[in-house]
Amino acid sequence: MPLICCVSPKGGVGKSTIAANLAVNLARLRSHRIIAVDLDPQNMLRLHLGVPLGEGRGFMQMLRQPQLWQHALQDTAEGVMVLPYGTMDMATSLHASAELENFPELLAEPLRQIAADPHALVIVDTEPGPSAALRALLPRIDLLLTVLAADAASMALFTDIESGRAYGLGHGGRQCFVINQFDPMTRLGPTIVRNLSARMGNRLVGVVHRDEHVGEALAAQKSLAAYAPRSQANHDLTLISHRLTALVRS
């Protein structure tokens, strides 16, 4: 079964938003059972999918007890199962990251078991930039999905992103790209999208427009598909979901 890892070279590009909403749209295609796993210490993925704010359970609290991970798995009204990172203080989170650096199998092996279901598709949301969790998962990843904003920083960093250096990896593996927060009314936005599109070629699976419904949906703790199904951003994400389905089948 496919494992898609959502990454970004820096924060603030909407990576968790893209990961959560792609999970929902893929679930609506009913081609797979969708499991969304949050490896970002910000623990934001759950908020896009309606997991209550007071729910603090997560797999990182059970890192050395993977047999208990099922107790942290959350069913959602969106049709996606979520494995949250868990509510942790900074010191505990740093300690867990150090453990993964030394013992990557603590994460890689349990996720391999989760991914063993032939009818499932796993979408992983990682923290921005290099991380021990991403390095632990790299051998298991079927598709590395990089989320970039339509801004000058994405153009400047693209060579390092493409090579994998932006993530501390030796190579970028099998990559595809999403350009997010595209505003066609700015002078710079269309130029950046044209230039990035030319460099990405068929690895670009879609462009998501800047859309106020995205923030509103998060505030309501709903996906875009549930909150604003006719919005431009949800239309963009639906197209990307179809393309991803075709990619993971190839």
PDB file of C-alpha atoms in Angstrom:
ATOM      1  CA  MET A   1       0.000   0.000   0.000  1.00  0.00           C
ATOM      2  CA  PRO A   2       1.248   3.493  -0.776  1.00  0.00           C
ATOM      3  CA  LEU A   3       2.885   5.821   1.746  1.00  0.00           C
ATOM      4  CA  ILE A   4       2.896   9.503   0.775  1.00  0.00           C
ATOM      5  CA  CYS A   5       5.031  11.879   2.834  1.00  0.00           C
ATOM      6  CA  CYS A   6       4.177  15.605   2.801  1.00  0.00           C
ATOM      7  CA  VAL A   7       7.251  17.775   3.324  1.00  0.00           C
ATOM      8  CA  SER A   8       8.295  21.409   3.014  1.00  0.00           C
ATOM      9  CA  PRO A   9      11.649  23.181   3.311  1.00  0.00           C
ATOM     10  CA  LYS A  10      10.204  25.827   5.639  1.00  0.00           C
ATOM     11  CA  GLY A  11       7.108  26.526   7.698  1.00  0.00           C
ATOM     12  CA  GLY A  12       4.153  28.691   6.767  1.00  0.00           C
ATOM     13  CA  VAL A  13       3.480  27.169   3.337  1.00  0.00           C
ATOM     14  CA  GLY A  14       0.301  25.310   4.333  1.00  0.00           C
ATOM     15  CA  LYS A  15       1.809  21.810   4.358  1.00  0.00           C
ATOM     16  CA  SER A  16      -0.476  20.447   7.105  1.00  0.00           C
ATOM     17  CA  THR A  17      -3.499  22.021   5.413  1.00  0.00           C
ATOM     18  CA  ILE A  18      -2.615  20.298   2.144  1.00  0.00           C
ATOM     19  CA  ALA A  19      -1.922  16.954   3.856  1.00  0.00           C
ATOM     20  CA  ALA A  20      -5.219  16.945   5.773  1.00  0.00           C
ATOM     21  CA  ASN A  21      -7.384  18.032   2.869  1.00  0.00           C
ATOM     22  CA  LEU A  22      -5.760  15.620   0.442  1.00  0.00           C
ATOM     23  CA  ALA A  23      -6.462  12.843   2.940  1.00  0.00           C
ATOM     24  CA  VAL A  24     -10.143  13.800   3.008  1.00  0.00           C
ATOM     25  CA  ASN A  25     -10.425  14.071  -0.775  1.00  0.00           C
ATOM     26  CA  LEU A  26      -8.662  10.740  -1.256  1.00  0.00           C
ATOM     27  CA  ALA A  27     -11.052   9.144   1.246  1.00  0.00           C
ATOM     28  CA  ARG A  28     -13.985  10.524  -0.752  1.00  0.00           C
ATOM     29  CA  LEU A  29     -12.669   8.824  -3.867  1.00  0.00           C
ATOM     30  CA  ARG A  30     -13.172   5.565  -1.913  1.00  0.00           C
ATOM     31  CA  SER A  31     -10.214   3.933  -3.605  1.00  0.00           C
ATOM     32  CA  HIS A  32      -8.330   3.415  -0.320  1.00  0.00           C
ATOM     33  CA  ARG A  33      -8.732   3.400   3.435  1.00  0.00           C
ATOM     34  CA  ILE A  34      -6.931   6.606   4.412  1.00  0.00           C
ATOM     35  CA  ILE A  35      -4.721   6.920   7.491  1.00  0.00           C
ATOM     36  CA  ALA A  36      -3.199  10.346   8.232  1.00  0.00           C
ATOM     37  CA  VAL A  37      -0.124  10.335  10.479  1.00  0.00           C
ATOM     38  CA  ASP A  38       1.191  13.524  12.095  1.00  0.00           C
ATOM     39  CA  LEU A  39       4.986  13.665  12.573  1.00  0.00           C
ATOM     40  CA  ASP A  40       4.999  17.442  13.101  1.00  0.00           C
ATOM     41  CA  PRO A  41       5.396  18.495  16.783  1.00  0.00           C
ATOM     42  CA  GLN A  42       2.891  21.298  16.139  1.00  0.00           C
ATOM     43  CA  ASN A  43       0.239  18.540  16.136  1.00  0.00           C
ATOM     44  CA  MET A  44      -1.984  20.497  13.730  1.00  0.00           C
ATOM     45  CA  LEU A  45      -3.189  17.759  11.396  1.00  0.00           C
ATOM     46  CA  ARG A  46      -5.921  16.669  13.824  1.00  0.00           C
ATOM     47  CA  LEU A  47      -7.420  20.196  13.928  1.00  0.00           C
ATOM     48  CA  HIS A  48      -8.176  20.137  10.207  1.00  0.00           C
ATOM     49  CA  LEU A  49     -10.027  16.856  10.689  1.00  0.00           C
ATOM     50  CA  GLY A  50     -12.224  17.662  13.683  1.00  0.00           C
ATOM     51  CA  VAL A  51     -10.333  15.847  16.453  1.00  0.00           C
ATOM     52  CA  PRO A  52     -11.300  17.674  19.692  1.00  0.00           C
ATOM     53  CA  LEU A  53      -8.783  20.187  21.032  1.00  0.00           C
ATOM     54  CA  GLY A  54      -8.842  18.487  24.419  1.00  0.00           C
ATOM     55  CA  GLU A  55      -7.721  15.163  22.942  1.00  0.00           C
ATOM     56  CA  GLY A  56      -4.008  14.961  23.750  1.00  0.00           C
ATOM     57  CA  ARG A  57      -3.218  11.335  22.928  1.00  0.00           C
ATOM     58  CA  GLY A  58      -0.613  10.633  20.271  1.00  0.00           C
ATOM     59  CA  PHE A  59       1.802   7.993  19.101  1.00  0.00           C
ATOM     60  CA  MET A  60       4.957   9.900  20.135  1.00  0.00           C
ATOM     61  CA  GLN A  61       3.958   9.410  23.755  1.00  0.00           C
ATOM     62  CA  MET A  62       4.048   5.673  23.036  1.00  0.00           C
ATOM     63  CA  LEU A  63       7.164   5.652  20.859  1.00  0.00           C
ATOM     64  CA  ARG A  64       8.641   2.623  22.607  1.00  0.00           C
ATOM     65  CA  GLN A  65       5.275   0.886  22.835  1.00  0.00           C
ATOM     66  CA  PRO A  66       4.048   0.703  19.224  1.00  0.00           C
ATOM     67  CA  GLN A  67       1.616  -2.050  20.179  1.00  0.00           C
ATOM     68  CA  LEU A  68      -0.361   0.722  21.928  1.00  0.00           C
ATOM     69  CA  TRP A  69      -0.528   3.043  18.902  1.00  0.00           C
ATOM     70  CA  GLN A  70      -3.991   1.786  18.046  1.00  0.00           C
ATOM     71  CA  HIS A  71      -5.222   3.509  21.226  1.00  0.00           C
ATOM     72  CA  ALA A  72      -4.150   6.874  19.775  1.00  0.00           C
ATOM     73  CA  LEU A  73      -5.768   6.261  16.364  1.00  0.00           C
ATOM     74  CA  GLN A  74      -8.782   8.555  15.944  1.00  0.00           C
ATOM     75  CA  ASP A  75     -11.809   7.984  13.719  1.00  0.00           C
ATOM     76  CA  THR A  76     -13.133  11.213  12.185  1.00  0.00           C
ATOM     77  CA  ALA A  77     -16.375  12.321  10.606  1.00  0.00           C
ATOM     78  CA  GLU A  78     -14.347  13.097   7.472  1.00  0.00           C
ATOM     79  CA  GLY A  79     -13.773   9.385   6.783  1.00  0.00           C
ATOM     80  CA  VAL A  80     -10.061   9.572   7.611  1.00  0.00           C
ATOM     81  CA  MET A  81      -8.306   7.804  10.478  1.00  0.00           C
ATOM     82  CA  VAL A  82      -5.802  10.099  12.222  1.00  0.00           C
ATOM     83  CA  LEU A  83      -2.746   9.149  14.230  1.00  0.00           C
ATOM     84  CA  PRO A  84      -1.887  12.424  16.026  1.00  0.00           C
ATOM     85  CA  TYR A  85       1.588  13.388  17.148  1.00  0.00           C
ATOM     86  CA  GLY A  86       0.296  13.952  20.679  1.00  0.00           C
ATOM     87  CA  THR A  87       0.390  16.896  23.049  1.00  0.00           C
ATOM     88  CA  MET A  88       3.940  17.162  24.410  1.00  0.00           C
ATOM     89  CA  ASP A  89       6.132  19.870  25.916  1.00  0.00           C
ATOM     90  CA  MET A  90       9.228  21.002  24.026  1.00  0.00           C
ATOM     91  CA  ALA A  91      11.699  19.037  26.164  1.00  0.00           C
ATOM     92  CA  THR A  92       9.784  15.768  25.724  1.00  0.00           C
ATOM     93  CA  SER A  93       9.436  16.342  21.996  1.00  0.00           C
ATOM     94  CA  LEU A  94      13.181  16.988  21.639  1.00  0.00           C
ATOM     95  CA  HIS A  95      13.920  13.823  23.605  1.00  0.00           C
ATOM     96  CA  ALA A  96      11.647  11.798  21.285  1.00  0.00           C
ATOM     97  CA  SER A  97      13.397  13.272  18.250  1.00  0.00           C
ATOM     98  CA  ALA A  98      16.787  12.305  19.692  1.00  0.00           C
ATOM     99  CA  GLU A  99      15.533   8.758  20.233  1.00  0.00           C
ATOM    100  CA  LEU A 100      14.478   8.552  16.597  1.00  0.00           C
ATOM    101  CA  GLU A 101      17.890   9.774  15.513  1.00  0.00           C
ATOM    102  CA  ASN A 102      19.492   6.831  17.334  1.00  0.00           C
ATOM    103  CA  PHE A 103      16.750   4.245  16.798  1.00  0.00           C
ATOM    104  CA  PRO A 104      14.896   5.024  13.515  1.00  0.00           C
ATOM    105  CA  GLU A 105      13.252   1.594  13.600  1.00  0.00           C
ATOM    106  CA  LEU A 106      11.057   2.828  16.481  1.00  0.00           C
ATOM    107  CA  LEU A 107       9.098   4.737  13.832  1.00  0.00           C
ATOM    108  CA  ALA A 108       9.910   2.905  10.616  1.00  0.00           C
ATOM    109  CA  GLU A 109       8.810  -0.563  11.724  1.00  0.00           C
ATOM    110  CA  PRO A 110       5.384   0.354  13.228  1.00  0.00           C
ATOM    111  CA  LEU A 111       4.573   2.477  10.181  1.00  0.00           C
ATOM    112  CA  ARG A 112       5.593  -0.404   7.935  1.00  0.00           C
ATOM    113  CA  GLN A 113       3.038  -2.528   9.778  1.00  0.00           C
ATOM    114  CA  ILE A 114       0.345   0.155   9.437  1.00  0.00           C
ATOM    115  CA  ALA A 115       1.155   0.437   5.734  1.00  0.00           C
ATOM    116  CA  ALA A 116       0.957  -3.340   5.259  1.00  0.00           C
ATOM    117  CA  ASP A 117      -2.811  -3.152   4.690  1.00  0.00           C
ATOM    118  CA  PRO A 118      -3.162  -3.475   0.879  1.00  0.00           C
ATOM    119  CA  HIS A 119      -6.373  -1.429   0.955  1.00  0.00           C
ATOM    120  CA  ALA A 120      -4.885   1.493   2.892  1.00  0.00           C
ATOM    121  CA  LEU A 121      -3.076   4.641   1.851  1.00  0.00           C
ATOM    122  CA  VAL A 122      -0.993   6.458   4.472  1.00  0.00           C
ATOM    123  CA  ILE A 123      -0.401  10.208   4.301  1.00  0.00           C
ATOM    124  CA  VAL A 124       2.330  11.459   6.630  1.00  0.00           C
ATOM    125  CA  ASP A 125       2.707  15.114   7.638  1.00  0.00           C
ATOM    126  CA  THR A 126       6.310  15.864   8.675  1.00  0.00           C
ATOM    127  CA  GLU A 127       7.766  18.907  10.371  1.00  0.00           C
ATOM    128  CA  PRO A 128       9.325  21.488   8.005  1.00  0.00           C
ATOM    129  CA  GLY A 129      12.908  20.990   6.898  1.00  0.00           C
ATOM    130  CA  PRO A 130      15.226  18.163   7.995  1.00  0.00           C
ATOM    131  CA  SER A 131      14.042  15.824  10.756  1.00  0.00           C
ATOM    132  CA  ALA A 132      14.941  12.508  12.343  1.00  0.00           C
ATOM    133  CA  ALA A 133      11.430  11.252  11.583  1.00  0.00           C
ATOM    134  CA  LEU A 134      11.766  11.940   7.853  1.00  0.00           C
ATOM    135  CA  ARG A 135      15.148  10.218   7.707  1.00  0.00           C
ATOM    136  CA  ALA A 136      13.704   7.214   9.551  1.00  0.00           C
ATOM    137  CA  LEU A 137      10.854   6.920   7.054  1.00  0.00           C
ATOM    138  CA  LEU A 138      12.740   7.593   3.838  1.00  0.00           C
ATOM    139  CA  PRO A 139      13.280   3.911   2.882  1.00  0.00           C
ATOM    140  CA  ARG A 140       9.519   3.284   3.274  1.00  0.00           C
ATOM    141  CA  ILE A 141       8.233   6.306   1.337  1.00  0.00           C
ATOM    142  CA  ASP A 142       6.580   5.697  -2.025  1.00  0.00           C
ATOM    143  CA  LEU A 143       6.124   9.382  -2.868  1.00  0.00           C
ATOM    144  CA  LEU A 144       7.706  12.516  -1.406  1.00  0.00           C
ATOM    145  CA  LEU A 145       5.177  15.341  -1.869  1.00  0.00           C
ATOM    146  CA  THR A 146       6.814  18.736  -1.422  1.00  0.00           C
ATOM    147  CA  VAL A 147       4.483  21.659  -0.672  1.00  0.00           C
ATOM    148  CA  LEU A 148       5.825  25.057  -1.740  1.00  0.00           C
ATOM    149  CA  ALA A 149       4.305  28.500  -1.493  1.00  0.00           C
ATOM    150  CA  ALA A 150       4.102  30.593  -4.651  1.00  0.00           C
ATOM    151  CA  ASP A 151       6.834  32.932  -3.415  1.00  0.00           C
ATOM    152  CA  ALA A 152      10.402  33.994  -4.128  1.00  0.00           C
ATOM    153  CA  ALA A 153      11.857  31.731  -1.396  1.00  0.00           C
ATOM    154  CA  SER A 154      10.539  28.649  -3.204  1.00  0.00           C
ATOM    155  CA  MET A 155      12.328  29.716  -6.383  1.00  0.00           C
ATOM    156  CA  ALA A 156      15.553  30.377  -4.486  1.00  0.00           C
ATOM    157  CA  LEU A 157      15.462  27.042  -2.633  1.00  0.00           C
ATOM    158  CA  PHE A 158      14.291  24.853  -5.482  1.00  0.00           C
ATOM    159  CA  THR A 159      17.671  23.345  -6.409  1.00  0.00           C
ATOM    160  CA  ASP A 160      18.206  22.195  -2.809  1.00  0.00           C
ATOM    161  CA  ILE A 161      14.606  20.948  -2.586  1.00  0.00           C
ATOM    162  CA  GLU A 162      14.891  18.943  -5.796  1.00  0.00           C
ATOM    163  CA  SER A 163      18.159  17.319  -4.696  1.00  0.00           C
ATOM    164  CA  GLY A 164      16.887  16.517  -1.192  1.00  0.00           C
ATOM    165  CA  ARG A 165      19.506  18.716   0.503  1.00  0.00           C
ATOM    166  CA  ALA A 166      16.777  20.946   1.945  1.00  0.00           C
ATOM    167  CA  TYR A 167      15.655  17.938   4.006  1.00  0.00           C
ATOM    168  CA  GLY A 168      19.135  16.677   4.907  1.00  0.00           C
ATOM    169  CA  LEU A 169      18.728  13.752   2.497  1.00  0.00           C
ATOM    170  CA  GLY A 170      21.219  12.368   0.040  1.00  0.00           C
ATOM    171  CA  HIS A 171      18.665  12.567  -2.765  1.00  0.00           C
ATOM    172  CA  GLY A 172      15.073  13.619  -3.308  1.00  0.00           C
ATOM    173  CA  GLY A 173      13.745  10.139  -4.138  1.00  0.00           C
ATOM    174  CA  ARG A 174      10.505   9.879  -6.091  1.00  0.00           C
ATOM    175  CA  GLN A 175       9.194  13.418  -5.792  1.00  0.00           C
ATOM    176  CA  CYS A 176       6.195  15.407  -6.818  1.00  0.00           C
ATOM    177  CA  PHE A 177       5.212  18.976  -5.989  1.00  0.00           C
ATOM    178  CA  VAL A 178       2.232  21.120  -5.028  1.00  0.00           C
ATOM    179  CA  ILE A 179       2.371  24.908  -5.286  1.00  0.00           C
ATOM    180  CA  ASN A 180       0.151  26.444  -2.611  1.00  0.00           C
ATOM    181  CA  GLN A 181      -1.221  29.915  -1.821  1.00  0.00           C
ATOM    182  CA  PHE A 182      -1.198  31.052  -5.452  1.00  0.00           C
ATOM    183  CA  ASP A 183      -2.667  34.519  -5.969  1.00  0.00           C
ATOM    184  CA  PRO A 184      -3.082  35.248  -9.700  1.00  0.00           C
ATOM    185  CA  MET A 185      -3.804  38.926  -8.969  1.00  0.00           C
ATOM    186  CA  THR A 186      -0.267  39.698  -7.776  1.00  0.00           C
ATOM    187  CA  ARG A 187       2.555  40.649 -10.122  1.00  0.00           C
ATOM    188  CA  LEU A 188       4.985  38.061  -8.778  1.00  0.00           C
ATOM    189  CA  GLY A 189       2.678  35.052  -8.277  1.00  0.00           C
ATOM    190  CA  PRO A 190       2.044  34.086 -11.933  1.00  0.00           C
ATOM    191  CA  THR A 191       5.728  34.560 -12.812  1.00  0.00           C
ATOM    192  CA  ILE A 192       6.849  32.263  -9.997  1.00  0.00           C
ATOM    193  CA  VAL A 193       4.288  29.586 -10.903  1.00  0.00           C
ATOM    194  CA  ARG A 194       5.338  29.674 -14.565  1.00  0.00           C
ATOM    195  CA  ASN A 195       9.022  29.364 -13.669  1.00  0.00           C
ATOM    196  CA  LEU A 196       8.514  26.607 -11.094  1.00  0.00           C
ATOM    197  CA  SER A 197       6.165  24.728 -13.427  1.00  0.00           C
ATOM    198  CA  ALA A 198       8.818  24.743 -16.143  1.00  0.00           C
ATOM    199  CA  ARG A 199      11.402  23.281 -13.730  1.00  0.00           C
ATOM    200  CA  MET A 200       9.044  20.698 -12.204  1.00  0.00           C
ATOM    201  CA  GLY A 201       7.517  19.441 -15.443  1.00  0.00           C
ATOM    202  CA  ASN A 202       5.141  16.505 -14.917  1.00  0.00           C
ATOM    203  CA  ARG A 203       6.223  16.249 -11.274  1.00  0.00           C
ATOM    204  CA  LEU A 204       3.925  19.204 -10.541  1.00  0.00           C
ATOM    205  CA  VAL A 205       0.625  17.607  -9.514  1.00  0.00           C
ATOM    206  CA  GLY A 206      -1.257  20.839  -8.953  1.00  0.00           C
ATOM    207  CA  VAL A 207      -1.531  24.473  -7.903  1.00  0.00           C
ATOM    208  CA  VAL A 208      -3.793  25.517  -5.018  1.00  0.00           C
ATOM    209  CA  HIS A 209      -5.160  29.064  -5.122  1.00  0.00           C
ATOM    210  CA  ARG A 210      -5.092  31.365  -2.120  1.00  0.00           C
ATOM    211  CA  ASP A 211      -8.610  31.092  -0.724  1.00  0.00           C
ATOM    212  CA  GLU A 212     -10.167  32.594   2.422  1.00  0.00           C
ATOM    213  CA  HIS A 213     -12.231  29.446   2.884  1.00  0.00           C
ATOM    214  CA  VAL A 214      -9.053  27.603   3.923  1.00  0.00           C
ATOM    215  CA  GLY A 215      -8.648  29.600   7.139  1.00  0.00           C
ATOM    216  CA  GLU A 216     -12.375  29.552   7.815  1.00  0.00           C
ATOM    217  CA  ALA A 217     -12.465  25.763   7.500  1.00  0.00           C
ATOM    218  CA  LEU A 218      -9.605  25.386   9.996  1.00  0.00           C
ATOM    219  CA  ALA A 219     -11.369  27.719  12.439  1.00  0.00           C
ATOM    220  CA  ALA A 220     -14.444  25.487  12.134  1.00  0.00           C
ATOM    221  CA  GLN A 221     -12.236  22.365  12.506  1.00  0.00           C
ATOM    222  CA  LYS A 222     -13.525  20.992   9.230  1.00  0.00           C
ATOM    223  CA  SER A 223     -12.001  20.022   5.927  1.00  0.00           C
ATOM    224  CA  LEU A 224     -12.551  22.229   2.901  1.00  0.00           C
ATOM    225  CA  ALA A 225     -14.603  19.454   1.310  1.00  0.00           C
ATOM    226  CA  ALA A 226     -17.028  19.621   4.241  1.00  0.00           C
ATOM    227  CA  TYR A 227     -16.933  23.386   4.860  1.00  0.00           C
ATOM    228  CA  ALA A 228     -16.740  24.845   1.352  1.00  0.00           C
ATOM    229  CA  PRO A 229     -17.008  22.068  -1.253  1.00  0.00           C
ATOM    230  CA  ARG A 230     -17.429  24.549  -4.121  1.00  0.00           C
ATOM    231  CA  SER A 231     -14.444  26.694  -3.173  1.00  0.00           C
ATOM    232  CA  GLN A 232     -11.575  27.188  -5.615  1.00  0.00           C
ATOM    233  CA  ALA A 233      -9.068  25.612  -3.210  1.00  0.00           C
ATOM    234  CA  ASN A 234     -11.186  22.488  -2.779  1.00  0.00           C
ATOM    235  CA  HIS A 235     -11.551  22.195  -6.549  1.00  0.00           C
ATOM    236  CA  ASP A 236      -7.757  22.371  -6.850  1.00  0.00           C
ATOM    237  CA  LEU A 237      -7.265  19.757  -4.124  1.00  0.00           C
ATOM    238  CA  THR A 238      -9.781  17.398  -5.722  1.00  0.00           C
ATOM    239  CA  LEU A 239      -7.822  17.475  -8.994  1.00  0.00           C
ATOM    240  CA  ILE A 240      -4.584  16.825  -7.112  1.00  0.00           C
ATOM    241  CA  SER A 241      -6.181  13.860  -5.324  1.00  0.00           C
ATOM    242  CA  HIS A 242      -7.074  12.252  -8.650  1.00  0.00           C
ATOM    243  CA  ARG A 243      -3.519  12.770  -9.912  1.00  0.00           C
ATOM    244  CA  LEU A 244      -2.010  11.300  -6.752  1.00  0.00           C
ATOM    245  CA  THR A 245      -4.256   8.244  -7.037  1.00  0.00           C
ATOM    246  CA  ALA A 246      -2.973   7.675 -10.564  1.00  0.00           C
ATOM    247  CA  LEU A 247       0.652   8.181  -9.454  1.00  0.00           C
ATOM    248  CA  VAL A 248       0.581   5.703  -6.589  1.00  0.00           C
ATOM    249  CA  ARG A 249      -0.977   3.102  -8.863  1.00  0.00           C
ATOM    250  CA  SER A 250       1.773   3.487 -11.465  1.00  0.00           C
TER     251      SER A 250
END
